[in-house]
Amino acid sequence: MENIALIESFSEFKDDKLIDRVTLMAILEDVFRNALKKKYGSDDNFDIIINPDKGDMEIWRNRVVVADGEVEDENQEIELSQARKIEPDFEVGEDVSEEVKLIDLGRRAILALRQNLISKIHEHDNTNLYKQFKDLIGEIYTAEVHHVRPRVVILVDDDGNEIVLPKEKQIPSDFFRKGDNVKGIIENVELKGNKPQIIMSRTAPAFLEKLFEQEIPEVFDGLITIKNVVRIPGEKAKVAVDSYDDRIDPVGACVGMKGSRIHGIVRELGNENIDVINYTSNIQLYITRALSPAKVSSIKIDEEQKRAEVFLKLEEVSKAIGRGGHNIKLAGQLTGYELDVIREGSTIEDEDDVELTEFSDEIDGWVIDEFAKIGLDTARSILKQNVADLVRRTDLEEETIQEVMKILKEEFEN
C-alpha cells in the first residue's frame, strides 16, 4: 500500500471525529514511530513529514556512510557501495537520507499500524468526551430518545454522544418514545473500560434546583438563593429559598402570579407537588414552615439529638403527615431534624381510644403501617373517617378497610 493511499484512509478519521490538524499529526507520528521502533529497533534517526490535509506523508531514514564491510549498526550506518546506488558521489562519513515506503515495513506491520491508529484516535475521543461531560456534571442537558429498554433509556445528543438514563433515575410517571426530547441533569460520568458512560438523572434534587435557575430570573441572577431541596420524585418536593434583598418576596417570586412561574417546573416533573418555603435560621419557625399546610401548635426541640416533638391539634395531624407520609418525611429531610408528631389534648371520646398496634393479632402489620402513613394510628381516628376517602388516601382495598372498621367497631361495642 502506498503512503498516500494509507494516509487518505486515515484522513477519514479527521472528518468523522473532528480531530484538529495538530492533534491528528501528533497521533499519526506517534503511531508511525512505534512501527519504526518495532521494525528497526530505534526511530531516533528517522524524519516523519505528515500533511494530513493533503494526504501526504514521507518517512526518511538518516544513516552515515562507512566503508564496505565496516557496518556495525545497519539502522544507523550504510556501506559506501549501497550509498552510491542512491547517489554516485557519496563519500565515507557523509550523511545519507533515504525514503522509506510503508510497504517496506511489511503487510502485517501496516495492518497493526492501522489498528493502533484507530485505537489511539478512539482513546483521544474518549478522553475528550470524558473531560467534556465531567465539566457538565450537575448541569441541565437535553437529548433525544434513541432506544427504550426495560431498565434504561438510551439518549443521543446533537453530536451523536450516547447518554444513559437508568430506570431508577426516571420519575415514576415518565413515559418515553423514540424521538422524544428528554431533559435532565448530567449526574455522573463513569469509565467503562476506556469508554465513558454518561449518566443522566431526572430524580436528583439538583435537577429541580437547576430548573428553578432556568425558569426563575431572580434565582438565576442570585437575588434569590436556594438553601435546600428535597424530593420524592414525581410525588412531592420542598424547596427552601431566601433573599438578602428585603424588597424581594422569595416565595412569591418563585411561585409567580397564580403559580405561573412554577407551573412549567411542575409539568416537567410529572406534576410533582412543590412546596416553596421561606428559609430561616430559627429552627422552630423553619420546622413550622416545613410542615405546611398543617398548623403547628408548639414544638419542643432537642438540638443534641436533632429531634423535635411537634404538637398539633387532632385535625392537623393528617395534614402534617401527608399522603403516604410524604409531608413529614420531606419536612424532616429539609430541616435536618427527626420529627415526632404529638396530638395536642384529647376529647372525652378519645380517652378510651385504643392504639391501632393493639390489634396486631387481628390486623396485618402492613395494613397498620398504611394507616399510620396518613396519621391514623388509633381505632377512633380511623372510625371517624369515610371509607371512600381512606381508599383514596391509602394503598388499601375497600374490602380491607371495611374489615378493619368492623374489627374496631366490635372493640367499642364490647
PDB file of C-alpha atoms in Angstrom, residues 109-323:
ATOM      1  CA  ALA A 109       3.074  -4.169  10.274  1.00  0.00           C
ATOM      2  CA  ILE A 110       0.826  -1.951   8.152  1.00  0.00           C
ATOM      3  CA  LEU A 111      -2.331  -3.690   9.429  1.00  0.00           C
ATOM      4  CA  ALA A 112      -1.090  -3.372  13.028  1.00  0.00           C
ATOM      5  CA  LEU A 113      -0.238   0.274  12.378  1.00  0.00           C
ATOM      6  CA  ARG A 114      -3.774   0.991  11.158  1.00  0.00           C
ATOM      7  CA  GLN A 115      -5.310  -0.778  14.160  1.00  0.00           C
ATOM      8  CA  ASN A 116      -3.048   1.154  16.500  1.00  0.00           C
ATOM      9  CA  LEU A 117      -4.117   4.407  14.860  1.00  0.00           C
ATOM     10  CA  ILE A 118      -7.811   3.581  15.270  1.00  0.00           C
ATOM     11  CA  SER A 119      -7.186   2.732  18.926  1.00  0.00           C
ATOM     12  CA  LYS A 120      -5.284   5.980  19.544  1.00  0.00           C
ATOM     13  CA  ILE A 121      -7.987   8.106  17.909  1.00  0.00           C
ATOM     14  CA  HIS A 122     -10.732   6.396  19.906  1.00  0.00           C
ATOM     15  CA  GLU A 123      -8.684   6.900  23.057  1.00  0.00           C
ATOM     16  CA  HIS A 124      -8.309  10.578  22.196  1.00  0.00           C
ATOM     17  CA  ASP A 125     -12.054  10.916  21.525  1.00  0.00           C
ATOM     18  CA  ASN A 126     -12.971   9.138  24.767  1.00  0.00           C
ATOM     19  CA  THR A 127     -10.602  11.306  26.807  1.00  0.00           C
ATOM     20  CA  ASN A 128     -12.066  14.483  25.325  1.00  0.00           C
ATOM     21  CA  LEU A 129     -15.637  13.198  25.810  1.00  0.00           C
ATOM     22  CA  TYR A 130     -14.904  12.287  29.432  1.00  0.00           C
ATOM     23  CA  LYS A 131     -13.451  15.746  30.144  1.00  0.00           C
ATOM     24  CA  GLN A 132     -16.304  17.483  28.323  1.00  0.00           C
ATOM     25  CA  PHE A 133     -19.058  15.788  30.312  1.00  0.00           C
ATOM     26  CA  LYS A 134     -17.134  15.847  33.612  1.00  0.00           C
ATOM     27  CA  ASP A 135     -17.367  19.634  33.336  1.00  0.00           C
ATOM     28  CA  LEU A 136     -21.137  19.326  32.744  1.00  0.00           C
ATOM     29  CA  ILE A 137     -21.910  17.307  35.891  1.00  0.00           C
ATOM     30  CA  GLY A 138     -24.794  18.998  37.720  1.00  0.00           C
ATOM     31  CA  GLU A 139     -25.908  20.926  34.625  1.00  0.00           C
ATOM     32  CA  ILE A 140     -29.190  20.541  32.717  1.00  0.00           C
ATOM     33  CA  TYR A 141     -28.834  18.691  29.418  1.00  0.00           C
ATOM     34  CA  THR A 142     -31.298  17.722  26.690  1.00  0.00           C
ATOM     35  CA  ALA A 143     -31.005  14.713  24.402  1.00  0.00           C
ATOM     36  CA  GLU A 144     -33.244  12.631  22.141  1.00  0.00           C
ATOM     37  CA  VAL A 145     -34.564   9.158  22.916  1.00  0.00           C
ATOM     38  CA  HIS A 146     -32.771   6.650  20.711  1.00  0.00           C
ATOM     39  CA  HIS A 147     -33.806   3.374  22.305  1.00  0.00           C
ATOM     40  CA  VAL A 148     -36.128   2.402  25.163  1.00  0.00           C
ATOM     41  CA  ARG A 149     -35.206  -0.674  27.195  1.00  0.00           C
ATOM     42  CA  PRO A 150     -36.852  -2.128  30.318  1.00  0.00           C
ATOM     43  CA  ARG A 151     -34.172  -0.886  32.732  1.00  0.00           C
ATOM     44  CA  VAL A 152     -32.695   2.047  30.829  1.00  0.00           C
ATOM     45  CA  VAL A 153     -33.402   4.665  28.168  1.00  0.00           C
ATOM     46  CA  ILE A 154     -30.592   5.377  25.682  1.00  0.00           C
ATOM     47  CA  LEU A 155     -30.409   9.013  24.574  1.00  0.00           C
ATOM     48  CA  VAL A 156     -28.329  10.645  21.847  1.00  0.00           C
ATOM     49  CA  ASP A 157     -27.371  14.323  21.763  1.00  0.00           C
ATOM     50  CA  ASP A 158     -26.848  16.544  18.713  1.00  0.00           C
ATOM     51  CA  ASP A 159     -23.195  15.436  18.453  1.00  0.00           C
ATOM     52  CA  GLY A 160     -24.116  11.748  18.456  1.00  0.00           C
ATOM     53  CA  ASN A 161     -22.917  11.149  22.025  1.00  0.00           C
ATOM     54  CA  GLU A 162     -24.756   8.368  23.860  1.00  0.00           C
ATOM     55  CA  ILE A 163     -26.304   9.243  27.235  1.00  0.00           C
ATOM     56  CA  VAL A 164     -27.828   6.730  29.660  1.00  0.00           C
ATOM     57  CA  LEU A 165     -30.981   7.389  31.702  1.00  0.00           C
ATOM     58  CA  PRO A 166     -31.392   4.418  34.098  1.00  0.00           C
ATOM     59  CA  LYS A 167     -34.858   3.399  35.310  1.00  0.00           C
ATOM     60  CA  GLU A 168     -34.060   4.445  38.892  1.00  0.00           C
ATOM     61  CA  LYS A 169     -33.123   7.930  37.629  1.00  0.00           C
ATOM     62  CA  GLN A 170     -36.505   8.356  35.913  1.00  0.00           C
ATOM     63  CA  ILE A 171     -39.581   9.902  37.512  1.00  0.00           C
ATOM     64  CA  PRO A 172     -42.131   7.083  38.082  1.00  0.00           C
ATOM     65  CA  SER A 173     -44.645   8.694  35.698  1.00  0.00           C
ATOM     66  CA  ASP A 174     -42.069   9.175  32.915  1.00  0.00           C
ATOM     67  CA  PHE A 175     -43.013   7.559  29.612  1.00  0.00           C
ATOM     68  CA  PHE A 176     -40.715   7.928  26.614  1.00  0.00           C
ATOM     69  CA  ARG A 177     -40.964   7.136  22.913  1.00  0.00           C
ATOM     70  CA  LYS A 178     -38.207   7.098  20.309  1.00  0.00           C
ATOM     71  CA  GLY A 179     -37.575  10.654  19.133  1.00  0.00           C
ATOM     72  CA  ASP A 180     -38.782  12.363  22.328  1.00  0.00           C
ATOM     73  CA  ASN A 181     -36.600  15.136  23.748  1.00  0.00           C
ATOM     74  CA  VAL A 182     -35.666  14.427  27.366  1.00  0.00           C
ATOM     75  CA  LYS A 183     -34.334  16.947  29.883  1.00  0.00           C
ATOM     76  CA  GLY A 184     -32.305  16.024  32.969  1.00  0.00           C
ATOM     77  CA  ILE A 185     -29.009  16.781  34.668  1.00  0.00           C
ATOM     78  CA  ILE A 186     -25.703  15.092  33.935  1.00  0.00           C
ATOM     79  CA  GLU A 187     -25.266  13.274  37.240  1.00  0.00           C
ATOM     80  CA  ASN A 188     -22.088  11.308  36.613  1.00  0.00           C
ATOM     81  CA  VAL A 189     -19.566  10.158  34.019  1.00  0.00           C
ATOM     82  CA  GLU A 190     -18.146   6.665  34.531  1.00  0.00           C
ATOM     83  CA  LEU A 191     -15.368   4.924  32.623  1.00  0.00           C
ATOM     84  CA  LYS A 192     -16.462   1.507  31.378  1.00  0.00           C
ATOM     85  CA  GLY A 193     -13.164   0.107  30.149  1.00  0.00           C
ATOM     86  CA  ASN A 194     -11.808   3.033  28.130  1.00  0.00           C
ATOM     87  CA  LYS A 195     -15.257   4.273  27.108  1.00  0.00           C
ATOM     88  CA  PRO A 196     -17.040   6.947  29.154  1.00  0.00           C
ATOM     89  CA  GLN A 197     -20.647   6.235  30.179  1.00  0.00           C
ATOM     90  CA  ILE A 198     -22.656   9.423  30.679  1.00  0.00           C
ATOM     91  CA  ILE A 199     -25.415   9.119  33.306  1.00  0.00           C
ATOM     92  CA  MET A 200     -28.444  11.436  33.264  1.00  0.00           C
ATOM     93  CA  SER A 201     -30.882  11.849  36.170  1.00  0.00           C
ATOM     94  CA  ARG A 202     -34.376  13.320  36.443  1.00  0.00           C
ATOM     95  CA  THR A 203     -34.831  12.349  40.104  1.00  0.00           C
ATOM     96  CA  ALA A 204     -31.892  14.199  41.689  1.00  0.00           C
ATOM     97  CA  PRO A 205     -32.734  17.237  43.880  1.00  0.00           C
ATOM     98  CA  ALA A 206     -30.142  19.133  41.831  1.00  0.00           C
ATOM     99  CA  PHE A 207     -32.363  18.756  38.748  1.00  0.00           C
ATOM    100  CA  LEU A 208     -35.182  20.640  40.492  1.00  0.00           C
ATOM    101  CA  GLU A 209     -32.702  23.282  41.676  1.00  0.00           C
ATOM    102  CA  LYS A 210     -31.423  23.792  38.120  1.00  0.00           C
ATOM    103  CA  LEU A 211     -34.988  24.051  36.806  1.00  0.00           C
ATOM    104  CA  PHE A 212     -35.544  26.897  39.301  1.00  0.00           C
ATOM    105  CA  GLU A 213     -32.421  28.623  37.964  1.00  0.00           C
ATOM    106  CA  GLN A 214     -33.632  28.136  34.403  1.00  0.00           C
ATOM    107  CA  GLU A 215     -37.225  29.288  34.939  1.00  0.00           C
ATOM    108  CA  ILE A 216     -36.918  31.996  37.610  1.00  0.00           C
ATOM    109  CA  PRO A 217     -34.737  35.014  36.684  1.00  0.00           C
ATOM    110  CA  GLU A 218     -34.175  36.107  40.308  1.00  0.00           C
ATOM    111  CA  VAL A 219     -32.704  32.682  41.126  1.00  0.00           C
ATOM    112  CA  PHE A 220     -30.510  32.756  38.023  1.00  0.00           C
ATOM    113  CA  ASP A 221     -29.292  36.268  38.899  1.00  0.00           C
ATOM    114  CA  GLY A 222     -28.539  35.299  42.514  1.00  0.00           C
ATOM    115  CA  LEU A 223     -31.138  37.625  44.037  1.00  0.00           C
ATOM    116  CA  ILE A 224     -32.868  34.548  45.461  1.00  0.00           C
ATOM    117  CA  THR A 225     -30.802  31.728  46.968  1.00  0.00           C
ATOM    118  CA  ILE A 226     -31.948  28.118  47.102  1.00  0.00           C
ATOM    119  CA  LYS A 227     -30.914  26.881  50.547  1.00  0.00           C
ATOM    120  CA  ASN A 228     -32.086  23.261  50.274  1.00  0.00           C
ATOM    121  CA  VAL A 229     -34.094  20.953  48.018  1.00  0.00           C
ATOM    122  CA  VAL A 230     -35.633  17.597  48.986  1.00  0.00           C
ATOM    123  CA  ARG A 231     -37.770  15.390  46.765  1.00  0.00           C
ATOM    124  CA  ILE A 232     -39.834  12.252  46.488  1.00  0.00           C
ATOM    125  CA  PRO A 233     -39.645  12.191  42.674  1.00  0.00           C
ATOM    126  CA  GLY A 234     -42.980  12.526  40.943  1.00  0.00           C
ATOM    127  CA  GLU A 235     -44.834  12.917  44.246  1.00  0.00           C
ATOM    128  CA  LYS A 236     -43.735  15.878  46.347  1.00  0.00           C
ATOM    129  CA  ALA A 237     -40.839  18.271  46.857  1.00  0.00           C
ATOM    130  CA  LYS A 238     -39.936  21.045  49.267  1.00  0.00           C
ATOM    131  CA  VAL A 239     -37.646  23.928  48.330  1.00  0.00           C
ATOM    132  CA  ALA A 240     -36.302  26.385  50.919  1.00  0.00           C
ATOM    133  CA  VAL A 241     -35.489  29.806  49.459  1.00  0.00           C
ATOM    134  CA  ASP A 242     -34.024  33.016  50.848  1.00  0.00           C
ATOM    135  CA  SER A 243     -33.172  36.528  49.668  1.00  0.00           C
ATOM    136  CA  TYR A 244     -30.742  39.080  51.023  1.00  0.00           C
ATOM    137  CA  ASP A 245     -32.866  41.845  49.480  1.00  0.00           C
ATOM    138  CA  ASP A 246     -35.747  42.728  51.829  1.00  0.00           C
ATOM    139  CA  ARG A 247     -37.713  44.117  48.908  1.00  0.00           C
ATOM    140  CA  ILE A 248     -37.997  40.646  47.332  1.00  0.00           C
ATOM    141  CA  ASP A 249     -40.518  38.049  48.457  1.00  0.00           C
ATOM    142  CA  PRO A 250     -38.603  34.858  47.549  1.00  0.00           C
ATOM    143  CA  VAL A 251     -41.599  32.524  47.754  1.00  0.00           C
ATOM    144  CA  GLY A 252     -43.840  34.847  45.739  1.00  0.00           C
ATOM    145  CA  ALA A 253     -41.146  35.370  43.106  1.00  0.00           C
ATOM    146  CA  CYS A 254     -40.601  31.625  42.698  1.00  0.00           C
ATOM    147  CA  VAL A 255     -44.280  30.706  42.540  1.00  0.00           C
ATOM    148  CA  GLY A 256     -45.409  33.648  40.401  1.00  0.00           C
ATOM    149  CA  MET A 257     -48.869  35.069  39.890  1.00  0.00           C
ATOM    150  CA  LYS A 258     -51.329  32.179  40.302  1.00  0.00           C
ATOM    151  CA  GLY A 259     -48.410  29.761  40.104  1.00  0.00           C
ATOM    152  CA  SER A 260     -47.414  30.933  36.620  1.00  0.00           C
ATOM    153  CA  ARG A 261     -43.654  30.583  37.166  1.00  0.00           C
ATOM    154  CA  ILE A 262     -43.621  27.238  38.912  1.00  0.00           C
ATOM    155  CA  HIS A 263     -46.224  25.618  36.651  1.00  0.00           C
ATOM    156  CA  GLY A 264     -43.681  24.746  33.935  1.00  0.00           C
ATOM    157  CA  ILE A 265     -41.405  23.092  36.519  1.00  0.00           C
ATOM    158  CA  VAL A 266     -44.292  21.066  37.966  1.00  0.00           C
ATOM    159  CA  ARG A 267     -45.243  19.898  34.470  1.00  0.00           C
ATOM    160  CA  GLU A 268     -41.648  18.911  33.632  1.00  0.00           C
ATOM    161  CA  LEU A 269     -41.538  16.770  36.794  1.00  0.00           C
ATOM    162  CA  GLY A 270     -44.738  14.835  36.061  1.00  0.00           C
ATOM    163  CA  ASN A 271     -46.992  17.087  38.206  1.00  0.00           C
ATOM    164  CA  GLU A 272     -44.767  16.772  41.258  1.00  0.00           C
ATOM    165  CA  ASN A 273     -46.274  18.822  44.105  1.00  0.00           C
ATOM    166  CA  ILE A 274     -43.722  21.523  45.023  1.00  0.00           C
ATOM    167  CA  ASP A 275     -43.853  23.458  48.326  1.00  0.00           C
ATOM    168  CA  VAL A 276     -41.714  26.616  48.283  1.00  0.00           C
ATOM    169  CA  ILE A 277     -40.766  27.714  51.820  1.00  0.00           C
ATOM    170  CA  ASN A 278     -39.087  30.799  53.250  1.00  0.00           C
ATOM    171  CA  TYR A 279     -35.801  29.716  54.837  1.00  0.00           C
ATOM    172  CA  THR A 280     -34.979  30.912  58.363  1.00  0.00           C
ATOM    173  CA  SER A 281     -32.217  30.148  60.843  1.00  0.00           C
ATOM    174  CA  ASN A 282     -34.890  29.991  63.576  1.00  0.00           C
ATOM    175  CA  ILE A 283     -35.298  26.215  63.710  1.00  0.00           C
ATOM    176  CA  GLN A 284     -38.744  26.267  65.365  1.00  0.00           C
ATOM    177  CA  LEU A 285     -40.096  28.591  62.707  1.00  0.00           C
ATOM    178  CA  TYR A 286     -38.307  26.607  59.973  1.00  0.00           C
ATOM    179  CA  ILE A 287     -39.944  23.333  61.111  1.00  0.00           C
ATOM    180  CA  THR A 288     -43.322  25.082  61.331  1.00  0.00           C
ATOM    181  CA  ARG A 289     -42.983  26.319  57.755  1.00  0.00           C
ATOM    182  CA  ALA A 290     -41.669  22.955  56.540  1.00  0.00           C
ATOM    183  CA  LEU A 291     -44.772  21.157  57.871  1.00  0.00           C
ATOM    184  CA  SER A 292     -47.123  23.398  55.910  1.00  0.00           C
ATOM    185  CA  PRO A 293     -50.062  23.133  55.199  1.00  0.00           C
ATOM    186  CA  ALA A 294     -50.501  21.829  58.784  1.00  0.00           C
ATOM    187  CA  LYS A 295     -50.805  24.429  61.542  1.00  0.00           C
ATOM    188  CA  VAL A 296     -48.373  23.626  64.347  1.00  0.00           C
ATOM    189  CA  SER A 297     -49.404  24.435  67.928  1.00  0.00           C
ATOM    190  CA  SER A 298     -45.955  24.182  69.515  1.00  0.00           C
ATOM    191  CA  ILE A 299     -42.565  22.499  69.107  1.00  0.00           C
ATOM    192  CA  LYS A 300     -40.138  21.012  71.606  1.00  0.00           C
ATOM    193  CA  ILE A 301     -36.574  20.915  70.246  1.00  0.00           C
ATOM    194  CA  ASP A 302     -33.753  18.541  71.212  1.00  0.00           C
ATOM    195  CA  GLU A 303     -30.750  20.082  69.439  1.00  0.00           C
ATOM    196  CA  GLU A 304     -28.276  17.417  70.575  1.00  0.00           C
ATOM    197  CA  GLN A 305     -30.342  14.537  69.223  1.00  0.00           C
ATOM    198  CA  LYS A 306     -31.581  16.571  66.249  1.00  0.00           C
ATOM    199  CA  ARG A 307     -35.148  15.637  67.159  1.00  0.00           C
ATOM    200  CA  ALA A 308     -38.290  17.699  67.551  1.00  0.00           C
ATOM    201  CA  GLU A 309     -41.659  16.920  69.114  1.00  0.00           C
ATOM    202  CA  VAL A 310     -44.317  18.694  67.085  1.00  0.00           C
ATOM    203  CA  PHE A 311     -47.629  19.295  68.878  1.00  0.00           C
ATOM    204  CA  LEU A 312     -50.700  19.528  66.674  1.00  0.00           C
ATOM    205  CA  LYS A 313     -54.449  19.551  67.078  1.00  0.00           C
ATOM    206  CA  LEU A 314     -56.070  16.289  66.028  1.00  0.00           C
ATOM    207  CA  GLU A 315     -57.465  17.708  62.786  1.00  0.00           C
ATOM    208  CA  GLU A 316     -53.976  18.945  61.762  1.00  0.00           C
ATOM    209  CA  VAL A 317     -52.162  15.617  62.213  1.00  0.00           C
ATOM    210  CA  SER A 318     -53.097  14.097  58.860  1.00  0.00           C
ATOM    211  CA  LYS A 319     -52.089  17.338  57.086  1.00  0.00           C
ATOM    212  CA  ALA A 320     -48.676  17.305  58.793  1.00  0.00           C
ATOM    213  CA  ILE A 321     -48.038  13.688  57.879  1.00  0.00           C
ATOM    214  CA  GLY A 322     -49.435  13.995  54.361  1.00  0.00           C
ATOM    215  CA  ARG A 323     -50.366  11.365  51.818  1.00  0.00           C
TER     216      ARG A 323
END
